[in-house]
Short mmCIF file of C-alpha atoms and ligand atoms in Angstrom, two decimals:
data_model
loop_
_atom_site.label_atom_id
_atom_site.label_comp_id
_atom_site.label_asym_id
_atom_site.label_seq_id
_atom_site.Cartn_x
_atom_site.Cartn_y
_atom_site.Cartn_z
CA MET A 88 -0.02 -0.01 0.03
CA GLU A 89 3.03 2.31 0.32
CA ASP A 90 2.99 2.65 -3.47
CA TYR A 91 -0.33 4.57 -3.28
CA SER A 92 -1.37 7.87 -1.76
CA MET A 93 -4.94 8.88 -0.88
CA GLN A 94 -6.53 12.12 -2.04
CA THR A 95 -10.05 13.40 -1.38
CA LEU A 96 -12.17 12.97 -4.48
CA ILE A 97 -15.61 13.92 -3.04
CA SER A 98 -16.02 15.44 0.39
CA ALA A 99 -18.58 14.38 3.02
CA GLU A 100 -20.41 17.68 2.56
CA VAL A 101 -20.75 17.27 -1.22
CA ILE A 102 -21.88 13.64 -0.75
CA ALA A 103 -24.52 14.66 1.81
CA LYS A 104 -26.09 17.26 -0.56
CA ARG A 105 -26.16 14.87 -3.53
CA VAL A 106 -27.64 12.00 -1.45
CA HIS A 107 -30.34 14.33 -0.12
CA ALA A 108 -31.27 15.37 -3.70
CA LEU A 109 -31.41 11.71 -4.78
CA GLY A 110 -33.73 10.96 -1.86
CA GLN A 111 -36.08 13.72 -2.92
CA GLU A 112 -36.06 12.59 -6.53
CA ILE A 113 -36.85 9.04 -5.45
CA SER A 114 -39.62 10.12 -3.05
CA GLN A 115 -41.25 12.13 -5.88
CA HIS A 116 -41.08 9.21 -8.29
CA TYR A 117 -42.77 6.75 -5.84
CA GLN A 118 -45.17 9.28 -4.32
CA GLY A 119 -48.14 7.57 -2.65
CA ARG A 120 -46.45 4.13 -2.82
CA LYS A 121 -44.11 2.27 -0.54
CA LEU A 122 -40.71 1.02 -1.42
CA CYS A 123 -38.58 -2.06 -0.71
CA VAL A 124 -35.03 -0.76 -0.63
CA ILE A 125 -32.34 -3.41 -0.99
CA GLY A 126 -28.78 -2.48 -0.13
CA VAL A 127 -25.97 -4.51 -1.73
CA LEU A 128 -23.56 -5.45 1.09
CA LYS A 129 -21.22 -4.48 2.17
CA GLY A 130 -20.24 -1.37 0.21
CA SER A 131 -23.66 0.32 0.17
CA PHE A 132 -24.34 0.35 3.89
CA ILE A 133 -23.37 3.99 4.59
CA PHE A 134 -24.99 5.31 1.37
CA MET A 135 -28.07 3.23 2.19
CA ALA A 136 -28.34 4.63 5.71
CA ASP A 137 -28.13 8.22 4.46
CA LEU A 138 -30.35 7.62 1.37
CA ILE A 139 -33.31 6.10 3.22
CA ARG A 140 -33.33 8.99 5.66
CA ALA A 141 -33.63 11.33 2.68
CA ILE A 142 -36.64 9.38 1.36
CA ASP A 143 -39.99 10.43 2.83
CA ILE A 144 -42.22 7.52 1.74
CA PRO A 145 -42.57 4.31 3.75
CA CYS A 146 -39.58 2.02 3.16
CA GLU A 147 -38.88 -1.54 3.89
CA VAL A 148 -35.10 -2.08 4.34
CA GLU A 149 -33.38 -5.27 3.11
CA PHE A 150 -29.87 -6.31 2.31
CA ILE A 151 -28.34 -8.74 -0.14
CA GLY A 152 -24.71 -9.75 0.06
CA VAL A 153 -22.50 -10.38 -2.92
CA SER A 154 -18.78 -10.60 -3.54
CA SER A 155 -16.90 -10.04 -6.78
CA TYR A 156 -13.73 -8.02 -6.05
CA GLU A 157 -10.31 -8.93 -4.95
CA GLY A 158 -7.83 -6.09 -4.41
CA MET A 159 -8.34 -3.40 -7.02
CA GLN A 160 -9.53 -5.72 -9.78
CA SER A 161 -13.03 -6.98 -10.52
CA THR A 162 -12.91 -10.81 -10.79
CA GLY A 163 -16.14 -10.80 -12.85
CA HIS A 164 -17.34 -13.73 -10.75
CA VAL A 165 -20.36 -12.74 -8.68
CA ARG A 166 -21.93 -14.82 -5.98
CA ILE A 167 -24.63 -14.24 -3.37
CA ASN A 168 -23.35 -14.83 0.13
CA TYR A 169 -26.35 -13.35 2.01
CA ASP A 170 -29.90 -13.42 0.60
CA LEU A 171 -33.04 -11.37 1.26
CA SER A 172 -35.24 -12.15 4.27
CA VAL A 173 -38.54 -11.28 2.48
CA ASP A 174 -40.40 -12.05 -0.71
CA ILE A 175 -40.27 -9.21 -3.22
CA GLU A 176 -43.09 -10.41 -5.49
CA GLY A 177 -45.38 -7.51 -6.39
CA LYS A 178 -43.21 -4.91 -4.62
CA ASP A 179 -41.57 -1.78 -5.89
CA VAL A 180 -37.87 -2.54 -5.38
CA LEU A 181 -34.99 -0.12 -5.40
CA LEU A 182 -31.58 -1.79 -5.52
CA VAL A 183 -28.93 0.33 -3.82
CA GLU A 184 -25.30 -0.15 -4.90
CA ASP A 185 -22.15 1.66 -3.85
CA ILE A 186 -20.45 1.72 -7.24
CA ILE A 187 -20.97 0.32 -10.72
CA ASP A 188 -17.68 -0.54 -12.33
CA THR A 189 -17.82 -3.28 -15.03
CA GLY A 190 -21.56 -3.66 -14.33
CA SER A 191 -21.34 -7.43 -13.81
CA THR A 192 -22.53 -7.31 -10.18
CA ILE A 193 -25.60 -5.24 -10.89
CA ASP A 194 -26.39 -7.15 -14.04
CA TYR A 195 -26.26 -10.44 -12.06
CA LEU A 196 -28.45 -8.96 -9.27
CA LEU A 197 -31.02 -7.53 -11.70
CA LYS A 198 -31.41 -10.97 -13.34
CA THR A 199 -31.54 -12.76 -9.98
CA LEU A 200 -34.17 -10.36 -8.57
CA GLN A 201 -36.30 -9.98 -11.74
CA VAL A 202 -37.26 -13.69 -11.69
CA ARG A 203 -38.77 -13.08 -8.21
CA ASN A 204 -41.39 -10.91 -9.94
CA PRO A 205 -41.17 -7.53 -8.28
CA ALA A 206 -43.79 -4.90 -9.47
CA SER A 207 -40.81 -2.74 -10.51
CA LEU A 208 -37.06 -2.83 -10.11
CA LYS A 209 -34.80 0.24 -10.26
CA ILE A 210 -31.24 0.95 -9.39
CA ALA A 211 -29.67 3.69 -7.35
CA CYS A 212 -25.88 3.88 -7.14
CA LEU A 213 -23.67 6.37 -5.41
CA LEU A 214 -20.90 6.18 -8.06
CA SER A 215 -20.66 4.96 -11.63
CA LYS A 216 -17.58 4.48 -13.78
CA PRO A 217 -19.05 4.72 -17.34
CA GLU A 218 -15.72 4.13 -19.02
CA ALA A 219 -15.39 0.75 -17.23
CA HIS A 220 -18.90 -0.55 -17.96
CA GLN A 221 -18.74 -3.77 -20.00
CA ILE A 222 -22.52 -4.14 -20.09
CA THR A 223 -25.06 -1.63 -21.36
CA LEU A 224 -26.99 -0.61 -18.27
CA LEU A 225 -29.85 1.77 -17.55
CA ILE A 226 -29.03 3.18 -14.12
CA ASP A 227 -32.06 5.06 -12.74
CA TYR A 228 -30.31 7.15 -10.06
CA VAL A 229 -26.63 7.98 -10.05
CA GLY A 230 -24.91 10.05 -7.36
CA PHE A 231 -21.68 10.86 -9.23
CA GLU A 232 -20.01 9.69 -12.46
CA ILE A 233 -16.25 9.24 -12.04
CA SER A 234 -13.48 7.92 -14.23
CA ARG A 235 -11.68 4.61 -13.74
CA GLU A 236 -9.81 5.51 -10.51
CA PHE A 237 -10.12 3.19 -7.50
CA VAL A 238 -11.98 4.90 -4.67
CA ILE A 239 -12.36 4.14 -0.97
CA GLY A 240 -14.33 5.58 1.96
CA TYR A 241 -18.05 6.21 2.62
CA GLY A 242 -18.62 2.45 2.67
CA LEU A 243 -16.16 1.52 -0.10
CA ASP A 244 -13.23 -0.70 0.78
CA LEU A 245 -9.86 -1.86 -0.30
CA ASP A 246 -9.59 -5.48 0.84
CA GLY A 247 -12.07 -4.83 3.71
CA LEU A 248 -10.44 -1.64 5.00
CA TYR A 249 -11.20 2.13 4.81
CA ARG A 250 -15.06 1.87 4.73
CA ASN A 251 -15.18 4.24 7.73
CA LEU A 252 -13.57 7.20 6.00
CA PRO A 253 -16.24 10.03 5.80
CA ASP A 254 -14.96 11.34 2.44
CA LEU A 255 -14.58 9.43 -0.80
CA LYS A 256 -10.87 9.11 -1.50
CA GLN A 257 -8.94 8.30 -4.61
CA MET A 258 -6.00 5.87 -4.57
CA LEU A 259 -3.20 7.41 -6.62
CA PRO A 260 -0.04 5.53 -7.57
CA LYS A 261 2.96 7.37 -6.14
CA ALA A 262 5.20 8.90 -8.83
P1 IMP B 215 -18.66 -4.50 -10.99
O1 IMP B 215 -19.32 -5.80 -10.83
O2 IMP B 215 -17.38 -4.56 -11.76
O3 IMP B 215 -19.60 -3.40 -11.48
O4 IMP B 215 -18.14 -4.07 -9.55
C1 IMP B 215 -18.97 -3.70 -8.55
C2 IMP B 215 -18.42 -3.92 -7.17
O5 IMP B 215 -17.00 -3.82 -7.15
C3 IMP B 215 -18.94 -2.84 -6.28
O6 IMP B 215 -20.09 -3.20 -5.61
C4 IMP B 215 -17.78 -2.58 -5.32
O7 IMP B 215 -17.93 -3.39 -4.19
C5 IMP B 215 -16.57 -3.01 -6.06
N1 IMP B 215 -15.82 -1.87 -6.63
C6 IMP B 215 -15.75 -1.44 -7.92
N2 IMP B 215 -14.99 -0.37 -8.05
C7 IMP B 215 -14.55 -0.03 -6.79
C8 IMP B 215 -13.72 1.04 -6.27
O8 IMP B 215 -13.27 1.98 -6.97
N3 IMP B 215 -13.55 0.98 -4.94
C9 IMP B 215 -14.02 0.02 -4.12
N4 IMP B 215 -14.84 -0.96 -4.56
C10 IMP B 215 -15.10 -0.99 -5.88
MG1 MG B 216 -16.42 -3.99 -2.35
#
């Protein structure tokens, strides 16, 4: 890790404003309905906690656990290691992800959840790396678009660490 330095990419204040705006947009879209919000573990847990408090319609809170990353490279192999505790049939579902990189995790989750017949299924992600997408995706709510840099903090990890940093930080190779 001594070959990398950390630099703030998006501050906690900027994140808070954007997450609040996303919550309002989501509340307006689902006005008069209730929502089943599913956070993708572990990376989404802080975004999820802030986002649901910015949503002012009734929300059911669920989590699904997947793993696909080792170090700074996506392995492309996605597996569920923790499943939902409720049936989502007939429900309006919002899948909450920390970051969409190649798109393989979200693609796998969409396919896995769609066969359970939700009334609707949308995606909210804090970050998206459009240049890295290997699958054409329609992402309904995006916090910030970034380039290919590896980021940590606000829930995002590097090999399990740094999720507790309040800002989003970029890992930069040292010159
Ligand atoms: P994808 O399947 O390639 O889209 O990767 C999605 C998952 O990889 C995310 O849910 C994250 O857990 C992880 N990931 C992708 N990019 C980053 C990053 O820059 N920092 C930390 N985790 C990342
Ligand atoms: Mg991760």
